[in-house]
mmCIF file of C-alpha atoms and ligand atoms in Angstrom:
data_model
loop_
_atom_site.group_PDB
_atom_site.id
_atom_site.type_symbol
_atom_site.label_atom_id
_atom_site.label_comp_id
_atom_site.label_asym_id
_atom_site.label_seq_id
_atom_site.Cartn_x
_atom_site.Cartn_y
_atom_site.Cartn_z
ATOM 1 C CA MET V 628 -0.239 0.215 0.099
ATOM 2 C CA ARG V 629 0.999 3.651 -0.170
ATOM 3 C CA ASN V 630 2.401 5.675 2.144
ATOM 4 C CA PRO V 631 -0.728 7.461 3.574
ATOM 5 C CA LEU V 632 2.282 10.519 4.839
ATOM 6 C CA PRO V 633 4.738 11.928 3.494
ATOM 7 C CA ARG V 634 8.366 9.868 4.872
ATOM 8 C CA VAL V 635 10.535 11.859 5.814
ATOM 9 C CA ALA V 636 13.923 10.669 7.390
ATOM 10 C CA ALA V 637 15.599 13.074 9.234
ATOM 11 C CA ILE V 638 19.373 12.934 9.900
ATOM 12 C CA HIS V 639 20.667 15.316 12.849
ATOM 13 C CA ASP V 640 21.773 14.992 15.971
ATOM 14 C CA LEU V 641 19.548 14.561 19.187
ATOM 15 C CA SER V 642 20.574 17.012 21.800
ATOM 16 C CA GLY V 643 18.915 16.518 25.407
ATOM 17 C CA PHE V 644 18.776 20.059 26.141
ATOM 18 C CA GLY V 645 18.170 23.315 24.141
ATOM 19 C CA ARG V 646 15.325 23.148 21.429
ATOM 20 C CA CYS V 647 17.850 22.079 17.934
ATOM 21 C CA SER V 648 17.919 19.074 15.004
ATOM 22 C CA LEU V 649 16.267 16.391 16.014
ATOM 23 C CA THR V 650 14.254 17.825 19.349
ATOM 24 C CA VAL V 651 13.400 20.648 16.734
ATOM 25 C CA VAL V 652 13.298 18.992 13.504
ATOM 26 C CA ILE V 653 10.424 16.132 14.876
ATOM 27 C CA PRO V 654 7.755 18.251 16.492
ATOM 28 C CA VAL V 655 7.474 19.936 13.305
ATOM 29 C CA LEU V 656 7.319 17.585 10.678
ATOM 30 C CA SER V 657 5.065 15.782 13.325
ATOM 31 C CA THR V 658 3.150 19.092 13.135
ATOM 32 C CA MET V 659 2.976 19.540 9.540
ATOM 33 C CA GLY V 660 1.682 15.817 8.510
ATOM 34 C CA LEU V 661 4.712 14.224 8.132
ATOM 35 C CA GLU V 662 6.341 11.144 8.935
ATOM 36 C CA VAL V 663 9.803 11.053 9.971
ATOM 37 C CA CYS V 664 11.763 8.035 10.367
ATOM 38 C CA PRO V 665 15.300 10.217 12.562
ATOM 39 C CA LEU V 666 18.902 8.406 11.953
ATOM 40 C CA PRO V 667 20.133 10.380 15.379
ATOM 41 C CA THR V 668 24.093 10.714 14.174
ATOM 42 C CA ALA V 669 25.049 11.779 18.037
ATOM 43 C CA VAL V 670 23.205 12.404 21.364
ATOM 44 C CA LEU V 671 24.749 14.890 22.802
ATOM 45 C CA SER V 672 23.308 16.173 26.223
ATOM 46 C CA ALA V 673 23.299 19.403 25.615
ATOM 47 C CA HIS V 674 23.661 21.170 21.960
ATOM 48 C CA THR V 675 27.548 22.863 21.428
ATOM 49 C CA ASP V 676 27.233 26.258 22.207
ATOM 50 C CA ILE V 677 26.360 24.720 26.310
ATOM 51 C CA PRO V 678 30.001 24.625 27.801
ATOM 52 C CA GLY V 679 30.160 21.378 29.189
ATOM 53 C CA PHE V 680 28.142 19.641 26.811
ATOM 54 C CA GLN V 681 28.596 15.495 26.776
ATOM 55 C CA ILE V 682 28.545 13.819 23.169
ATOM 56 C CA LEU V 683 28.489 10.153 21.480
ATOM 57 C CA ASP V 684 28.925 10.280 17.756
ATOM 58 C CA LEU V 685 27.416 7.371 16.418
ATOM 59 C CA THR V 686 29.258 7.211 13.336
ATOM 60 C CA PRO V 687 29.863 3.544 14.063
ATOM 61 C CA GLN V 688 26.886 2.259 14.090
ATOM 62 C CA ILE V 689 24.906 3.916 11.332
ATOM 63 C CA PRO V 690 25.988 1.191 9.033
ATOM 64 C CA ALA V 691 23.554 -1.498 10.978
ATOM 65 C CA PHE V 692 20.767 1.277 11.247
ATOM 66 C CA VAL V 693 20.735 1.538 7.620
ATOM 67 C CA LYS V 694 21.141 -1.774 6.619
ATOM 68 C CA HIS V 695 18.121 -2.897 8.278
ATOM 69 C CA TRP V 696 16.562 0.590 7.291
ATOM 70 C CA ARG V 697 17.124 -1.417 3.979
ATOM 71 C CA GLU V 698 15.813 -4.926 4.672
ATOM 72 C CA LEU V 699 12.248 -3.306 5.833
ATOM 73 C CA GLY V 700 11.991 -1.802 2.429
ATOM 74 C CA LEU V 701 11.475 1.564 3.839
ATOM 75 C CA LYS V 702 11.101 3.815 1.400
ATOM 76 C CA PHE V 703 11.579 7.958 1.512
ATOM 77 C CA ASP V 704 9.702 11.510 -0.159
ATOM 78 C CA GLY V 705 12.307 13.363 1.958
ATOM 79 C CA ILE V 706 15.790 12.281 3.036
ATOM 80 C CA TYR V 707 17.249 16.278 4.622
ATOM 81 C CA SER V 708 20.344 15.992 7.159
ATOM 82 C CA GLY V 709 21.801 18.469 9.505
ATOM 83 C CA PHE V 710 24.710 18.343 12.642
ATOM 84 C CA LEU V 711 26.881 15.486 11.924
ATOM 85 C CA GLY V 712 29.182 13.971 14.590
ATOM 86 C CA SER V 713 31.612 13.534 12.277
ATOM 87 C CA ALA V 714 33.429 14.273 9.048
ATOM 88 C CA GLU V 715 33.194 10.067 7.834
ATOM 89 C CA GLN V 716 29.253 10.635 8.826
ATOM 90 C CA ALA V 717 29.246 12.802 5.720
ATOM 91 C CA ALA V 718 30.751 10.014 3.265
ATOM 92 C CA MET V 719 27.490 7.551 5.268
ATOM 93 C CA VAL V 720 24.485 10.103 4.179
ATOM 94 C CA SER V 721 25.787 10.652 0.956
ATOM 95 C CA ASP V 722 25.483 6.519 0.611
ATOM 96 C CA PHE V 723 21.507 6.850 2.356
ATOM 97 C CA ILE V 724 21.043 9.598 -0.144
ATOM 98 C CA ASP V 725 22.764 6.810 -3.450
ATOM 99 C CA VAL V 726 20.405 3.728 -1.595
ATOM 100 C CA PHE V 727 17.511 5.578 -0.358
ATOM 101 C CA SER V 728 16.209 8.547 -3.019
ATOM 102 C CA GLY V 729 13.744 7.787 -5.426
ATOM 103 C CA PRO V 730 13.429 10.017 -8.452
ATOM 104 C CA ASP V 731 10.169 11.935 -6.790
ATOM 105 C CA CYS V 732 12.312 11.820 -3.370
ATOM 106 C CA LEU V 733 13.505 15.377 -1.335
ATOM 107 C CA VAL V 734 17.214 16.326 -0.344
ATOM 108 C CA VAL V 735 17.427 19.060 1.927
ATOM 109 C CA VAL V 736 21.524 18.538 2.906
ATOM 110 C CA ASP V 737 21.262 21.602 5.785
ATOM 111 C CA PRO V 738 25.472 22.158 6.499
ATOM 112 C CA VAL V 739 24.873 23.019 10.331
ATOM 113 C CA MET V 740 28.769 23.961 10.809
ATOM 114 C CA ALA V 741 28.971 27.325 11.671
ATOM 115 C CA ASP V 742 27.285 30.373 12.622
ATOM 116 C CA PHE V 743 28.554 34.427 13.546
ATOM 117 C CA GLY V 744 31.560 34.005 11.371
ATOM 118 C CA LYS V 745 32.946 30.979 13.029
ATOM 119 C CA LEU V 746 32.212 26.958 13.210
ATOM 120 C CA TYR V 747 30.527 25.144 15.745
ATOM 121 C CA ALA V 748 32.936 23.647 18.868
ATOM 122 C CA SER V 749 32.951 20.262 17.175
ATOM 123 C CA MET V 750 33.279 21.876 12.924
ATOM 124 C CA THR V 751 36.713 20.945 11.790
ATOM 125 C CA GLN V 752 37.853 22.101 8.083
ATOM 126 C CA GLU V 753 37.186 18.259 6.876
ATOM 127 C CA MET V 754 33.507 18.831 7.574
ATOM 128 C CA VAL V 755 33.750 22.173 5.142
ATOM 129 C CA GLY V 756 35.029 19.895 2.679
ATOM 130 C CA GLU V 757 32.464 17.311 3.134
ATOM 131 C CA MET V 758 29.451 19.341 3.577
ATOM 132 C CA ARG V 759 30.463 20.993 0.363
ATOM 133 C CA LYS V 760 30.859 17.268 -1.425
ATOM 134 C CA LEU V 761 26.980 16.591 0.196
ATOM 135 C CA SER V 762 25.394 19.383 -0.950
ATOM 136 C CA ALA V 763 25.568 18.756 -4.237
ATOM 137 C CA LYS V 764 24.112 15.816 -3.799
ATOM 138 C CA ALA V 765 21.177 18.134 -2.416
ATOM 139 C CA HIS V 766 17.926 20.140 -4.252
ATOM 140 C CA VAL V 767 18.080 21.986 -1.447
ATOM 141 C CA VAL V 768 20.625 23.448 0.955
ATOM 142 C CA THR V 769 20.003 25.801 3.586
ATOM 143 C CA PRO V 770 23.272 27.223 4.726
ATOM 144 C CA ASN V 771 23.223 30.574 7.150
ATOM 145 C CA ILE V 772 25.635 33.533 5.242
ATOM 146 C CA THR V 773 28.844 31.884 8.027
ATOM 147 C CA GLU V 774 28.131 28.107 6.829
ATOM 148 C CA ALA V 775 27.706 29.137 3.176
ATOM 149 C CA ALA V 776 30.992 31.674 3.125
ATOM 150 C CA PHE V 777 32.904 28.435 4.705
ATOM 151 C CA MET V 778 31.379 26.467 1.247
ATOM 152 C CA LEU V 779 32.488 28.605 -0.832
ATOM 153 C CA ASP V 780 36.112 29.888 1.251
ATOM 154 C CA ARG V 781 34.547 33.135 1.013
ATOM 155 C CA PRO V 782 35.258 35.901 4.128
ATOM 156 C CA VAL V 783 31.677 36.384 5.898
ATOM 157 C CA PRO V 784 30.827 39.701 4.245
ATOM 158 C CA ALA V 785 29.822 42.059 6.629
ATOM 159 C CA ARG V 786 26.981 43.492 4.182
ATOM 160 C CA LEU V 787 25.385 42.273 1.004
ATOM 161 C CA SER V 788 23.291 43.729 -2.069
ATOM 162 C CA GLU V 789 21.408 42.283 -4.413
ATOM 163 C CA GLY V 790 23.388 41.534 -6.903
ATOM 164 C CA GLU V 791 26.055 40.419 -4.266
ATOM 165 C CA VAL V 792 23.550 37.759 -3.015
ATOM 166 C CA LYS V 793 21.753 36.576 -6.219
ATOM 167 C CA GLU V 794 26.053 36.094 -7.248
ATOM 168 C CA TRP V 795 26.336 33.847 -4.030
ATOM 169 C CA LEU V 796 23.396 32.120 -4.807
ATOM 170 C CA ALA V 797 24.551 31.367 -8.093
ATOM 171 C CA ALA V 798 27.931 29.897 -6.944
ATOM 172 C CA LEU V 799 25.928 27.597 -4.342
ATOM 173 C CA ALA V 800 24.202 26.506 -7.378
ATOM 174 C CA ASP V 801 27.039 25.541 -9.193
ATOM 175 C CA LEU V 802 28.061 23.549 -6.361
ATOM 176 C CA GLY V 803 25.669 21.110 -6.866
ATOM 177 C CA PRO V 804 21.955 21.919 -5.543
ATOM 178 C CA THR V 805 19.267 22.994 -7.912
ATOM 179 C CA MET V 806 17.854 24.991 -4.616
ATOM 180 C CA PRO V 807 20.388 27.307 -2.534
ATOM 181 C CA VAL V 808 18.535 29.105 0.345
ATOM 182 C CA ILE V 809 21.178 31.536 2.158
ATOM 183 C CA THR V 810 19.717 32.868 5.887
ATOM 184 C CA SER V 811 20.287 35.152 7.577
ATOM 185 C CA LEU V 812 21.631 37.686 5.373
ATOM 186 C CA PRO V 813 23.716 41.306 5.945
ATOM 187 C CA LEU V 814 21.551 42.916 3.317
ATOM 188 C CA SER V 815 22.460 46.110 2.720
ATOM 189 C CA SER V 816 19.383 47.056 1.306
ATOM 190 C CA ARG V 817 17.163 45.663 4.542
ATOM 191 C CA PRO V 818 19.018 46.088 7.303
ATOM 192 C CA GLU V 819 16.362 45.603 9.386
ATOM 193 C CA LEU V 820 15.296 42.538 8.058
ATOM 194 C CA SER V 821 15.818 39.378 8.593
ATOM 195 C CA SER V 822 16.118 38.480 4.800
ATOM 196 C CA VAL V 823 16.678 35.168 3.572
ATOM 197 C CA ALA V 824 17.367 34.329 -0.736
ATOM 198 C CA ALA V 825 16.899 31.499 -2.309
ATOM 199 C CA HIS V 826 17.035 30.470 -6.175
ATOM 200 C CA ASN V 827 15.097 27.724 -8.059
ATOM 201 C CA ARG V 828 18.375 27.072 -10.757
ATOM 202 C CA GLU V 829 15.709 25.375 -13.262
ATOM 203 C CA ASP V 830 13.460 28.791 -14.025
ATOM 204 C CA GLY V 831 16.496 30.597 -13.303
ATOM 205 C CA ARG V 832 14.525 32.936 -10.847
ATOM 206 C CA PHE V 833 15.748 34.601 -7.290
ATOM 207 C CA TRP V 834 13.461 35.053 -4.499
ATOM 208 C CA LEU V 835 13.031 36.673 -1.436
ATOM 209 C CA ALA V 836 11.696 36.842 2.745
ATOM 210 C CA GLY V 837 12.038 38.266 5.387
ATOM 211 C CA ARG V 838 10.829 39.741 9.178
ATOM 212 C CA PRO V 839 11.185 42.825 11.550
ATOM 213 C CA LEU V 840 14.835 41.745 12.816
ATOM 214 C CA VAL V 841 14.301 41.686 16.604
ATOM 215 C CA PRO V 842 17.668 42.556 18.460
ATOM 216 C CA TYR V 843 18.284 38.414 20.116
ATOM 217 C CA GLN V 844 19.692 35.748 19.155
ATOM 218 C CA TYR V 845 18.114 32.617 20.152
ATOM 219 C CA HIS V 846 19.554 28.495 19.687
ATOM 220 C CA GLY V 847 18.283 26.170 17.452
ATOM 221 C CA THR V 848 16.345 28.676 14.515
ATOM 222 C CA GLY V 849 18.238 27.076 11.702
ATOM 223 C CA ASP V 850 16.520 24.573 12.209
ATOM 224 C CA MET V 851 13.110 25.780 13.020
ATOM 225 C CA PHE V 852 14.220 27.332 8.989
ATOM 226 C CA SER V 853 15.246 24.921 7.061
ATOM 227 C CA SER V 854 12.353 22.110 8.766
ATOM 228 C CA VAL V 855 10.109 24.557 7.542
ATOM 229 C CA LEU V 856 11.226 24.801 3.991
ATOM 230 C CA THR V 857 10.956 20.732 3.920
ATOM 231 C CA GLY V 858 7.572 20.515 5.371
ATOM 232 C CA SER V 859 6.358 22.972 3.075
ATOM 233 C CA ILE V 860 8.176 21.676 -0.215
ATOM 234 C CA LEU V 861 6.765 17.945 0.492
ATOM 235 C CA GLN V 862 3.288 19.533 1.635
ATOM 236 C CA GLY V 863 3.801 20.818 -1.880
ATOM 237 C CA ASP V 864 4.454 24.482 -1.752
ATOM 238 C CA SER V 865 5.770 26.461 -4.690
ATOM 239 C CA LEU V 866 9.829 27.240 -3.007
ATOM 240 C CA PRO V 867 8.807 31.334 -2.346
ATOM 241 C CA VAL V 868 5.805 29.841 -0.028
ATOM 242 C CA ALA V 869 7.902 27.516 1.082
ATOM 243 C CA LEU V 870 11.076 30.268 2.088
ATOM 244 C CA ASP V 871 7.544 32.730 3.368
ATOM 245 C CA ARG V 872 6.287 30.236 5.996
ATOM 246 C CA SER V 873 9.635 28.735 7.150
ATOM 247 C CA CYS V 874 10.893 33.012 7.506
ATOM 248 C CA GLN V 875 6.811 33.340 10.057
ATOM 249 C CA PHE V 876 7.564 30.292 11.840
ATOM 250 C CA VAL V 877 11.004 31.454 13.128
ATOM 251 C CA ALA V 878 9.826 35.042 13.714
ATOM 252 C CA THR V 879 6.163 34.093 15.354
ATOM 253 C CA ALA V 880 8.700 31.893 17.605
ATOM 254 C CA ILE V 881 11.668 35.045 18.823
ATOM 255 C CA ARG V 882 8.036 37.654 19.009
ATOM 256 C CA THR V 883 6.955 34.421 21.259
ATOM 257 C CA THR V 884 9.790 34.071 23.207
ATOM 258 C CA PHE V 885 11.503 37.831 23.204
ATOM 259 C CA GLY V 886 8.638 38.928 25.374
ATOM 260 C CA TYR V 887 9.630 36.906 28.250
ATOM 261 C CA SER V 888 12.760 37.666 30.002
ATOM 262 C CA GLY V 889 14.492 35.539 32.771
ATOM 263 C CA LEU V 890 15.160 33.326 30.515
ATOM 264 C CA GLY V 891 18.429 30.430 29.440
ATOM 265 C CA HIS V 892 20.815 29.516 27.409
ATOM 266 C CA ASN V 893 19.213 31.248 24.481
ATOM 267 C CA GLU V 894 16.220 29.148 24.748
ATOM 268 C CA ILE V 895 13.124 29.791 22.225
ATOM 269 C CA LEU V 896 10.143 28.771 22.669
ATOM 270 C CA LEU V 897 9.112 26.452 19.551
ATOM 271 C CA GLU V 898 6.115 25.216 21.477
ATOM 272 C CA ARG V 899 4.288 28.300 21.394
ATOM 273 C CA ALA V 900 4.986 28.260 18.166
ATOM 274 C CA LEU V 901 4.193 24.841 16.370
ATOM 275 C CA PRO V 902 -0.007 25.351 15.932
ATOM 276 C CA SER V 903 0.565 28.211 13.877
ATOM 277 C CA LEU V 904 2.038 25.880 11.568
ATOM 278 C CA MET V 905 -1.320 24.372 11.514
ATOM 279 C CA ALA V 906 -2.659 27.347 9.503
ATOM 280 C CA PRO V 907 -3.491 27.817 5.293
ATOM 281 C CA PRO V 908 0.360 29.583 4.016
ATOM 282 C CA ASN V 909 -0.301 32.926 3.089
ATOM 283 C CA SER V 910 2.231 34.187 1.539
ATOM 284 C CA GLU V 911 2.273 38.562 1.225
ATOM 285 C CA GLY V 912 5.805 38.522 3.173
ATOM 286 C CA TYR V 913 8.194 37.397 -0.764
ATOM 287 C CA ASP V 914 9.912 39.319 -3.256
ATOM 288 C CA LEU V 915 11.115 37.835 -6.261
ATOM 289 C CA LEU V 916 14.816 39.096 -6.509
ATOM 290 C CA PRO V 917 15.186 41.374 -10.581
HETATM 291 O O1 PXL F 1718 21.182 24.472 15.801
HETATM 292 C C1 PXL F 1718 22.615 22.875 14.921
HETATM 293 C C2 PXL F 1718 23.246 22.476 16.282
HETATM 294 C C3 PXL F 1718 22.875 21.333 15.998
HETATM 295 N N1 PXL F 1718 23.184 20.051 16.376
HETATM 296 C C4 PXL F 1718 23.845 20.909 17.921
HETATM 297 C C5 PXL F 1718 24.685 22.169 17.954
HETATM 298 C C6 PXL F 1718 24.112 22.755 16.527
HETATM 299 C C7 PXL F 1718 24.698 24.038 17.605
HETATM 300 O O2 PXL F 1718 25.477 23.900 17.634
HETATM 301 O O3 PXL F 1718 25.469 22.442 18.202
HETATM 302 C C8 PXL F 1718 24.656 19.490 18.079
#
């Protein structure tokens, strides 16, 4: 029988504290009506921004998990990878894509490795090269501006014009993905907005979406963004509508959280925003980049 719900293999870590990766991916995609099959890359006590975090790298276990899924004959409508526990895992994700992605399977790679100009604590230059290679197998990649700079081996820019954003997206598309997206854009034409942009190499169009900037950084917003984008495309939305829904969701979560004081560890109240994913898409917030 045909699977009644779109099924997504989610290849991310499980961090026990500090909403990110699987503790964001699963609730977001489940709320959007998708079946999530997690393949955990590592188990952590808390994400790597929290000093003293403990990490169990699951690289040795992955081949046996994948073998079991092959024996079960699992089929996926989407494969969505994020934080990887070791550079070696990138080759495993690449093999996973070869084995499990059929012609209609959406492959999303979120090259989680850096933010605010620097690599995360457990990331290395080797991982940068591996993420670059892995992106070549994806339809959609969702780096933030720091990750995009690492992938393209460029300095992290303080400001970008709209023309430069198009050039960055085209350079990412040259690495292989059909639909590159860049988040946390320092766009000189819209300094008051938190902006994201996307390109569809197949129709040659570029898209921009954004929401008013809130002067505070929360952890896990990149995972929220990429999860909603993945769910939205798998629900049948176009790239700009998916881009806009993802921005809207992150903005809702940030604004909901910003109203509280005294929350530690840059926590974002994801659960407060989840019900908004059930609202019909409202696509007022995107523009074509001329
Ligand atoms: O949100 C990205 C992310 C995911 N997983 C782990 C992380 C981070 C960012 O720091 O540490 C373990």
